[in-house]
Amino acid sequence: MTTDPLLLTGATADAAARLLDTAARLDAAAVAAPSLLPGWTRGHVLTHLARNADGFVNLLTSARTGEDIPMYASDAARDADIAAGADRPPAALLADLRRSTDRFAEAVAVMPAQAWQGTVQTRRGPWPVALVLWGRWRELEVHHVDLGTGYRPADWPAAFAQHLLHEVVGGLAARPDAPALVLRPADGNRPELVMGDPQDAPQVAGPAAELVAWLIGRSSGDVLTVTPNGPLPTPPEWI
């Protein structure tokens, strides 16, 4: 899958539309209910997604203007904004998410071509500007699942699942706490992916979406198969 930001604009907008459609169906009891993320209600997740969009707007604005604009004022400010917005009524949460989604789309639309070639400073260090669209798409898809409203990893677009799987495997392969694995996506003629020493490593097979959902803690992996037969290894926490 390409990471060209202009080619990902449509996919990101489609993911946002799916999320907004889900959010529009949530009543007061639903937004106050626990999400699949420990300690967060659905209101926390929706507020996070709104503030995340604004954070990415900050990065795009920084890349476009040359100003030093952080994604968030600080980690503490980010957390405080999420906590402060989580208990709002459904209509307020939805309106906020819609406005922030529109702001993100507008920030993408006014980016000159050369601005996509730079680097911005995220919470986790420098990042190519060209990955901002992918980063937003990833947030939308993964946290849509975290709402716990019926949207599942199996509902992810195939291109998204494949790209996320390769990204996650690449990140985990560099970590000493990751188990050795051979992953065999069952979606068509896909190459296997290797983490660590493949000799004697368990082979885990299943759809790409289910493989990566298990690796990032969004699935128990109960639909996956392990060879030789045995329990699934425990992946480290996805960060």
C-alpha positions as a Python dict, from the first residue, in 0.01 Angstrom:
ca = {
    (1, 'M'): (0, 0, 0),
    (2, 'T'): (126, 347, -84),
    (3, 'T'): (195, 599, 191),
    (4, 'D'): (162, 889, -55),
    (5, 'P'): (-44, 1137, 149),
    (6, 'L'): (-246, 1255, -148),
    (7, 'L'): (-344, 900, -237),
    (8, 'L'): (-444, 825, 123),
    (9, 'T'): (-675, 1125, 153),
    (10, 'G'): (-981, 933, 33),
    (11, 'A'): (-916, 630, 254),
    (12, 'T'): (-872, 853, 559),
    (13, 'A'): (-1191, 1044, 481),
    (14, 'D'): (-1382, 718, 437),
    (15, 'A'): (-1258, 592, 775),
    (16, 'A'): (-1364, 920, 937),
    (17, 'A'): (-1708, 892, 780),
    (18, 'R'): (-1751, 539, 917),
    (19, 'L'): (-1650, 656, 1263),
    (20, 'L'): (-1884, 955, 1253),
    (21, 'D'): (-2169, 728, 1149),
    (22, 'T'): (-2101, 508, 1453),
    (23, 'A'): (-2071, 808, 1685),
    (24, 'A'): (-2400, 950, 1559),
    (25, 'R'): (-2583, 638, 1681),
    (26, 'L'): (-2455, 655, 2040),
    (27, 'D'): (-2687, 782, 2313),
    (28, 'A'): (-2593, 913, 2657),
    (29, 'A'): (-2571, 569, 2813),
    (30, 'A'): (-2358, 441, 2526),
    (31, 'V'): (-2100, 721, 2537),
    (32, 'A'): (-2071, 683, 2914),
    (33, 'A'): (-2018, 306, 2890),
    (34, 'P'): (-1668, 154, 2906),
    (35, 'S'): (-1475, 125, 2583),
    (36, 'L'): (-1238, -163, 2513),
    (37, 'L'): (-949, 51, 2643),
    (38, 'P'): (-895, 7, 3018),
    (39, 'G'): (-1007, 312, 3214),
    (40, 'W'): (-1163, 489, 2917),
    (41, 'T'): (-1529, 531, 2833),
    (42, 'R'): (-1644, 572, 2475),
    (43, 'G'): (-1653, 943, 2550),
    (44, 'H'): (-1279, 931, 2620),
    (45, 'V'): (-1213, 756, 2289),
    (46, 'L'): (-1421, 1003, 2088),
    (47, 'T'): (-1259, 1300, 2261),
    (48, 'H'): (-915, 1154, 2199),
    (49, 'L'): (-992, 1116, 1830),
    (50, 'A'): (-1105, 1478, 1808),
    (51, 'R'): (-793, 1608, 1986),
    (52, 'N'): (-575, 1375, 1779),
    (53, 'A'): (-713, 1536, 1462),
    (54, 'D'): (-626, 1878, 1603),
    (55, 'G'): (-280, 1753, 1693),
    (56, 'F'): (-220, 1641, 1337),
    (57, 'V'): (-350, 1980, 1215),
    (58, 'N'): (-80, 2137, 1431),
    (59, 'L'): (185, 1922, 1264),
    (60, 'L'): (60, 2001, 914),
    (61, 'T'): (49, 2372, 996),
    (62, 'S'): (403, 2351, 1127),
    (63, 'A'): (519, 2180, 808),
    (64, 'R'): (339, 2433, 588),
    (65, 'T'): (446, 2750, 768),
    (66, 'G'): (784, 2655, 912),
    (67, 'E'): (668, 2750, 1262),
    (68, 'D'): (761, 2527, 1555),
    (69, 'I'): (415, 2401, 1654),
    (70, 'P'): (403, 2090, 1873),
    (71, 'M'): (139, 1825, 1821),
    (72, 'Y'): (19, 1883, 2178),
    (73, 'A'): (122, 2150, 2427),
    (74, 'S'): (240, 1864, 2651),
    (75, 'D'): (147, 1507, 2737),
    (76, 'A'): (-21, 1638, 3051),
    (77, 'A'): (-226, 1887, 2851),
    (78, 'R'): (-327, 1614, 2607),
    (79, 'D'): (-445, 1388, 2887),
    (80, 'A'): (-628, 1675, 3060),
    (81, 'D'): (-813, 1768, 2740),
    (82, 'I'): (-929, 1409, 2693),
    (83, 'A'): (-1046, 1380, 3054),
    (84, 'A'): (-1224, 1716, 3040),
    (85, 'G'): (-1416, 1628, 2725),
    (86, 'A'): (-1507, 1268, 2796),
    (87, 'D'): (-1825, 1336, 2997),
    (88, 'R'): (-1995, 1560, 2742),
    (89, 'P'): (-2338, 1476, 2598),
    (90, 'P'): (-2346, 1274, 2275),
    (91, 'A'): (-2438, 1575, 2062),
    (92, 'A'): (-2140, 1773, 2189),
    (93, 'L'): (-1901, 1483, 2136),
    (94, 'L'): (-2030, 1430, 1783),
    (95, 'A'): (-2013, 1800, 1692),
    (96, 'D'): (-1658, 1823, 1823),
    (97, 'L'): (-1552, 1517, 1625),
    (98, 'R'): (-1711, 1653, 1308),
    (99, 'R'): (-1546, 1993, 1344),
    (100, 'S'): (-1204, 1845, 1414),
    (101, 'T'): (-1244, 1609, 1117),
    (102, 'D'): (-1324, 1905, 894),
    (103, 'R'): (-1026, 2100, 1027),
    (104, 'F'): (-797, 1809, 947),
    (105, 'A'): (-935, 1778, 593),
    (106, 'E'): (-888, 2152, 539),
    (107, 'A'): (-530, 2137, 667),
    (108, 'V'): (-452, 1854, 423),
    (109, 'A'): (-613, 2042, 134),
    (110, 'V'): (-398, 2355, 175),
    (111, 'M'): (-65, 2170, 205),
    (112, 'P'): (173, 2264, -80),
    (113, 'A'): (349, 1969, -241),
    (114, 'Q'): (692, 2062, -108),
    (115, 'A'): (568, 2077, 252),
    (116, 'W'): (504, 1703, 248),
    (117, 'Q'): (879, 1644, 214),
    (118, 'G'): (972, 1773, 559),
    (119, 'T'): (988, 1636, 911),
    (120, 'V'): (775, 1720, 1214),
    (121, 'Q'): (815, 1649, 1583),
    (122, 'T'): (556, 1409, 1726),
    (123, 'R'): (514, 1285, 2083),
    (124, 'R'): (746, 996, 2000),
    (125, 'G'): (1011, 1185, 1808),
    (126, 'P'): (1064, 1312, 1452),
    (127, 'W'): (830, 1189, 1183),
    (128, 'P'): (816, 1241, 805),
    (129, 'V'): (528, 1476, 723),
    (130, 'A'): (424, 1235, 450),
    (131, 'L'): (317, 983, 717),
    (132, 'V'): (59, 1212, 879),
    (133, 'L'): (-228, 1083, 664),
    (134, 'W'): (-134, 724, 745),
    (135, 'G'): (-108, 813, 1113),
    (136, 'R'): (-457, 960, 1116),
    (137, 'W'): (-604, 665, 925),
    (138, 'R'): (-445, 428, 1174),
    (139, 'E'): (-592, 620, 1469),
    (140, 'L'): (-940, 616, 1316),
    (141, 'E'): (-944, 245, 1235),
    (142, 'V'): (-788, 114, 1557),
    (143, 'H'): (-989, 337, 1790),
    (144, 'H'): (-1310, 266, 1600),
    (145, 'V'): (-1258, -93, 1712),
    (146, 'D'): (-1181, 32, 2064),
    (147, 'L'): (-1528, 187, 2089),
    (148, 'G'): (-1666, -165, 2123),
    (149, 'T'): (-1975, -94, 1916),
    (150, 'G'): (-1948, -380, 1668),
    (151, 'Y'): (-1680, -249, 1434),
    (152, 'R'): (-1416, -521, 1431),
    (153, 'P'): (-1068, -575, 1286),
    (154, 'A'): (-1234, -793, 1022),
    (155, 'D'): (-1408, -473, 902),
    (156, 'W'): (-1079, -296, 831),
    (157, 'P'): (-1003, -238, 463),
    (158, 'A'): (-766, -507, 335),
    (159, 'A'): (-497, -255, 236),
    (160, 'F'): (-507, -101, 583),
    (161, 'A'): (-474, -436, 759),
    (162, 'Q'): (-182, -542, 542),
    (163, 'H'): (6, -216, 589),
    (164, 'L'): (-53, -210, 964),
    (165, 'L'): (64, -570, 991),
    (166, 'H'): (391, -490, 814),
    (167, 'E'): (440, -178, 1025),
    (168, 'V'): (375, -356, 1354),
    (169, 'V'): (594, -655, 1266),
    (170, 'G'): (874, -420, 1166),
    (171, 'G'): (850, -238, 1498),
    (172, 'L'): (828, -552, 1710),
    (173, 'A'): (1112, -725, 1526),
    (174, 'A'): (1350, -461, 1664),
    (175, 'R'): (1243, -519, 2025),
    (176, 'P'): (1423, -766, 2252),
    (177, 'D'): (1100, -848, 2438),
    (178, 'A'): (921, -970, 2125),
    (179, 'P'): (886, -1347, 2077),
    (180, 'A'): (1025, -1516, 1769),
    (181, 'L'): (739, -1575, 1525),
    (182, 'V'): (664, -1669, 1168),
    (183, 'L'): (340, -1502, 1063),
    (184, 'R'): (149, -1643, 767),
    (185, 'P'): (-128, -1415, 639),
    (186, 'A'): (-406, -1622, 486),
    (187, 'D'): (-531, -1345, 256),
    (188, 'G'): (-436, -1455, -94),
    (189, 'N'): (-74, -1514, -190),
    (190, 'R'): (91, -1309, 84),
    (191, 'P'): (452, -1366, 193),
    (192, 'E'): (520, -1478, 545),
    (193, 'L'): (664, -1229, 792),
    (194, 'V'): (938, -1319, 1037),
    (195, 'M'): (1018, -1183, 1381),
    (196, 'G'): (1340, -1301, 1542),
    (197, 'D'): (1503, -1634, 1463),
    (198, 'P'): (1259, -1839, 1252),
    (199, 'Q'): (1422, -2169, 1342),
    (200, 'D'): (1186, -2353, 1578),
    (201, 'A'): (967, -2040, 1605),
    (202, 'P'): (592, -2105, 1613),
    (203, 'Q'): (404, -2032, 1292),
    (204, 'V'): (87, -1830, 1340),
    (205, 'A'): (-161, -1820, 1053),
    (206, 'G'): (-481, -1633, 985),
    (207, 'P'): (-625, -1328, 809),
    (208, 'A'): (-395, -1026, 813),
    (209, 'A'): (-646, -820, 1011),
    (210, 'E'): (-671, -1086, 1280),
    (211, 'L'): (-295, -1131, 1297),
    (212, 'V'): (-226, -763, 1350),
    (213, 'A'): (-524, -718, 1584),
    (214, 'W'): (-374, -989, 1805),
    (215, 'L'): (-27, -830, 1789),
    (216, 'I'): (-160, -490, 1901),
    (217, 'G'): (-385, -626, 2174),
    (218, 'R'): (-717, -580, 1994),
    (219, 'S'): (-795, -951, 1967),
    (220, 'S'): (-739, -1265, 2170),
    (221, 'G'): (-625, -1439, 1854),
    (222, 'D'): (-883, -1713, 1896),
    (223, 'V'): (-933, -1742, 1518),
    (224, 'L'): (-561, -1790, 1454),
    (225, 'T'): (-387, -2126, 1421),
    (226, 'V'): (-48, -2214, 1571),
    (227, 'T'): (197, -2469, 1436),
    (228, 'P'): (312, -2675, 1617),
    (229, 'N'): (-11, -2689, 1808),
    (230, 'G'): (1, -2495, 2132),
    (231, 'P'): (-85, -2165, 2296),
    (232, 'L'): (-25, -1835, 2120),
    (233, 'P'): (288, -1653, 2235),
    (234, 'T'): (233, -1327, 2421),
    (235, 'P'): (329, -1021, 2216),
    (236, 'P'): (471, -721, 2403),
    (237, 'E'): (253, -413, 2452),
    (238, 'W'): (212, -217, 2130),
    (239, 'I'): (340, 137, 2161),
}
